[in-house]
PDB file of C-alpha atoms in Angstrom:
ATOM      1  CA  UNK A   1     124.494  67.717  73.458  1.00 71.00           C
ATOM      2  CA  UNK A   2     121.371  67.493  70.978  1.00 85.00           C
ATOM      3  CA  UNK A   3     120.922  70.368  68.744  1.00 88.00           C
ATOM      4  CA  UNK A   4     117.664  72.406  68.735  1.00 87.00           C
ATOM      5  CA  UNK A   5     115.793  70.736  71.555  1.00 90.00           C
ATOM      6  CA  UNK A   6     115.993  74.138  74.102  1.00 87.00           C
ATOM      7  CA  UNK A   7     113.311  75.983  74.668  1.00 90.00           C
ATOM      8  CA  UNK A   8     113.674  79.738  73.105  1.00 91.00           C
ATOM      9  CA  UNK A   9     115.501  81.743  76.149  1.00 93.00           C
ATOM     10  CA  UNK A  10     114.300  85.588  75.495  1.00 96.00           C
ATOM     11  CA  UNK A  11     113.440  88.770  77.608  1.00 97.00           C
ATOM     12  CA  UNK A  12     110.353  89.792  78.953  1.00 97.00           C
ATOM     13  CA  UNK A  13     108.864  92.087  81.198  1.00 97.00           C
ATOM     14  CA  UNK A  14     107.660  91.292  84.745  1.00 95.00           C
ATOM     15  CA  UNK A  15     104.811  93.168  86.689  1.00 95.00           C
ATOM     16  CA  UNK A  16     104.643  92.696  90.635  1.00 92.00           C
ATOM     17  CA  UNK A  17     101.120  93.044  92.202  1.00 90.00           C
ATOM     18  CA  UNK A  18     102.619  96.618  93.128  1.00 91.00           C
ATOM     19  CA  UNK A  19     102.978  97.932  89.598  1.00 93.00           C
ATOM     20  CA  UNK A  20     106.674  97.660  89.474  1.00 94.00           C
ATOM     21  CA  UNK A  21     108.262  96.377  86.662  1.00 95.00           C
ATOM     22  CA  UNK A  22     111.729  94.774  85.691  1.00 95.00           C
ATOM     23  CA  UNK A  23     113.315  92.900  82.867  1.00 97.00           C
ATOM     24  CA  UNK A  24     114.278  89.175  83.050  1.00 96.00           C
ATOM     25  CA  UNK A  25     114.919  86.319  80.532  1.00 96.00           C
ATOM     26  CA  UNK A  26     112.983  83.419  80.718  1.00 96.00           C
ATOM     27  CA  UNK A  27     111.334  80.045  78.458  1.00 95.00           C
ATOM     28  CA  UNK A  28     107.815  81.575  79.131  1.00 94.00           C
ATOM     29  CA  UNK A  29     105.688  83.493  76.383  1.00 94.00           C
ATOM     30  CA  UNK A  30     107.882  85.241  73.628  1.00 95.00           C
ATOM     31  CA  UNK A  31     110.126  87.804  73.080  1.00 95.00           C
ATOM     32  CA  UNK A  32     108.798  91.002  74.485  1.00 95.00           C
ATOM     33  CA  UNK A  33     105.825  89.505  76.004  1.00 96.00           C
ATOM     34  CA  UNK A  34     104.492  90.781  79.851  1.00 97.00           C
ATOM     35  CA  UNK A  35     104.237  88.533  82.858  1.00 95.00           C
ATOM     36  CA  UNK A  36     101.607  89.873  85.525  1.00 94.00           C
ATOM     37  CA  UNK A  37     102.423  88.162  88.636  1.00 91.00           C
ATOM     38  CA  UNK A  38      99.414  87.717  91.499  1.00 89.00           C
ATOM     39  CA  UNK A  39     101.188  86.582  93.761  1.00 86.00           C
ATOM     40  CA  UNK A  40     104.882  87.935  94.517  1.00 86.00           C
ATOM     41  CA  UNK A  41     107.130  88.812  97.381  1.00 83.00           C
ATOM     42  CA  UNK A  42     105.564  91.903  98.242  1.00 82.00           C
ATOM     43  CA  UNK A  43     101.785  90.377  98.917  1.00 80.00           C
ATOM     44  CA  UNK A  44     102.344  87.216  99.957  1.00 78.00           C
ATOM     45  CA  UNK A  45     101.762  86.082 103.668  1.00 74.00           C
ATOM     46  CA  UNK A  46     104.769  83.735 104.041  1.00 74.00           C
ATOM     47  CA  UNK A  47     107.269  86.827 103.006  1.00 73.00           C
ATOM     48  CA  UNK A  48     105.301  89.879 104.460  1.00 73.00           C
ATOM     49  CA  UNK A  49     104.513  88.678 108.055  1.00 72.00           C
ATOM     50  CA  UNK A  50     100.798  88.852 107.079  1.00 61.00           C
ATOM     51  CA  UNK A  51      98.354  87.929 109.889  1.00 58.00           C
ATOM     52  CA  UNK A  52      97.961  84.444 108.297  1.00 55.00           C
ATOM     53  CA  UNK A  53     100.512  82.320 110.409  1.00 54.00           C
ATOM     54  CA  UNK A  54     101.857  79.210 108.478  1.00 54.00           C
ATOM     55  CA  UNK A  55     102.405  77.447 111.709  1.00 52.00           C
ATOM     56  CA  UNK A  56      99.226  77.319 112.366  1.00 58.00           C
ATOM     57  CA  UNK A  57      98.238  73.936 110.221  1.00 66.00           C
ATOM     58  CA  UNK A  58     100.644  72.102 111.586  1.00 75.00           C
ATOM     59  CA  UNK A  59     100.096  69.152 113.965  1.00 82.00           C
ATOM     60  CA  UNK A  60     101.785  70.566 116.706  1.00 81.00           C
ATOM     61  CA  UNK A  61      99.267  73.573 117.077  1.00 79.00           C
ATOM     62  CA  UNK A  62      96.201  71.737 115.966  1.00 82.00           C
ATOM     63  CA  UNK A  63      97.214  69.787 119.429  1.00 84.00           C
ATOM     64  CA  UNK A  64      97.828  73.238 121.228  1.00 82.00           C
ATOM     65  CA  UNK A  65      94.994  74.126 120.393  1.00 83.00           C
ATOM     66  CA  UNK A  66      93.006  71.260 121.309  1.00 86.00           C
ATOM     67  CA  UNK A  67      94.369  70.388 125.132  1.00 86.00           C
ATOM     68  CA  UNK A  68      96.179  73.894 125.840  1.00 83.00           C
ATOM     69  CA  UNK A  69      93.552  74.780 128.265  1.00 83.00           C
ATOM     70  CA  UNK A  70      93.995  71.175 129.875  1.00 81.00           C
ATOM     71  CA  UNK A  71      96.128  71.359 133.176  1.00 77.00           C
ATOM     72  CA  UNK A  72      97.182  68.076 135.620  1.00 75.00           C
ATOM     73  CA  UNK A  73      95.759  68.509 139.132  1.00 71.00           C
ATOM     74  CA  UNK A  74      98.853  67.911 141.762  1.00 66.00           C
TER      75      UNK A  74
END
């Protein structure tokens, strides 16, 4: 393996949008240095259950709700 091609692997500090913090090593920033995230586990829709619904860009309910009102006459 080549020799001094790695990125620096060091500790920093995390933030959550929350205000809790916890320690984790990573390439980003240096030694020491504070990540505040915006976006985390605790605020975002897709983990939450948040009133935004992923499902609802997908084809399958764009066609829902185009013809769900439309019923066949027998």
């Amino acid at each position: 393996m080549k020799q001094n091609i790695h990125p620096d692997y060091h500790e920093i500090n995390v933030v959550m949008t929350d205000g809790s913090t916890y320690k984790t090593f990573s390439t980003w920033g240096k030694e020491g240095d504070t990540m505040t995230l915006e976006v985390d586990p605790k605020s975002h829709p897709a983990w939450t259950g948040g009133t935004k619904k992923i499902a609802d860009k997908g084809r399958v309910a764009q066609f829902n709700k185009r013809f769900g009102s439309f019923k066949l006459a027998k």
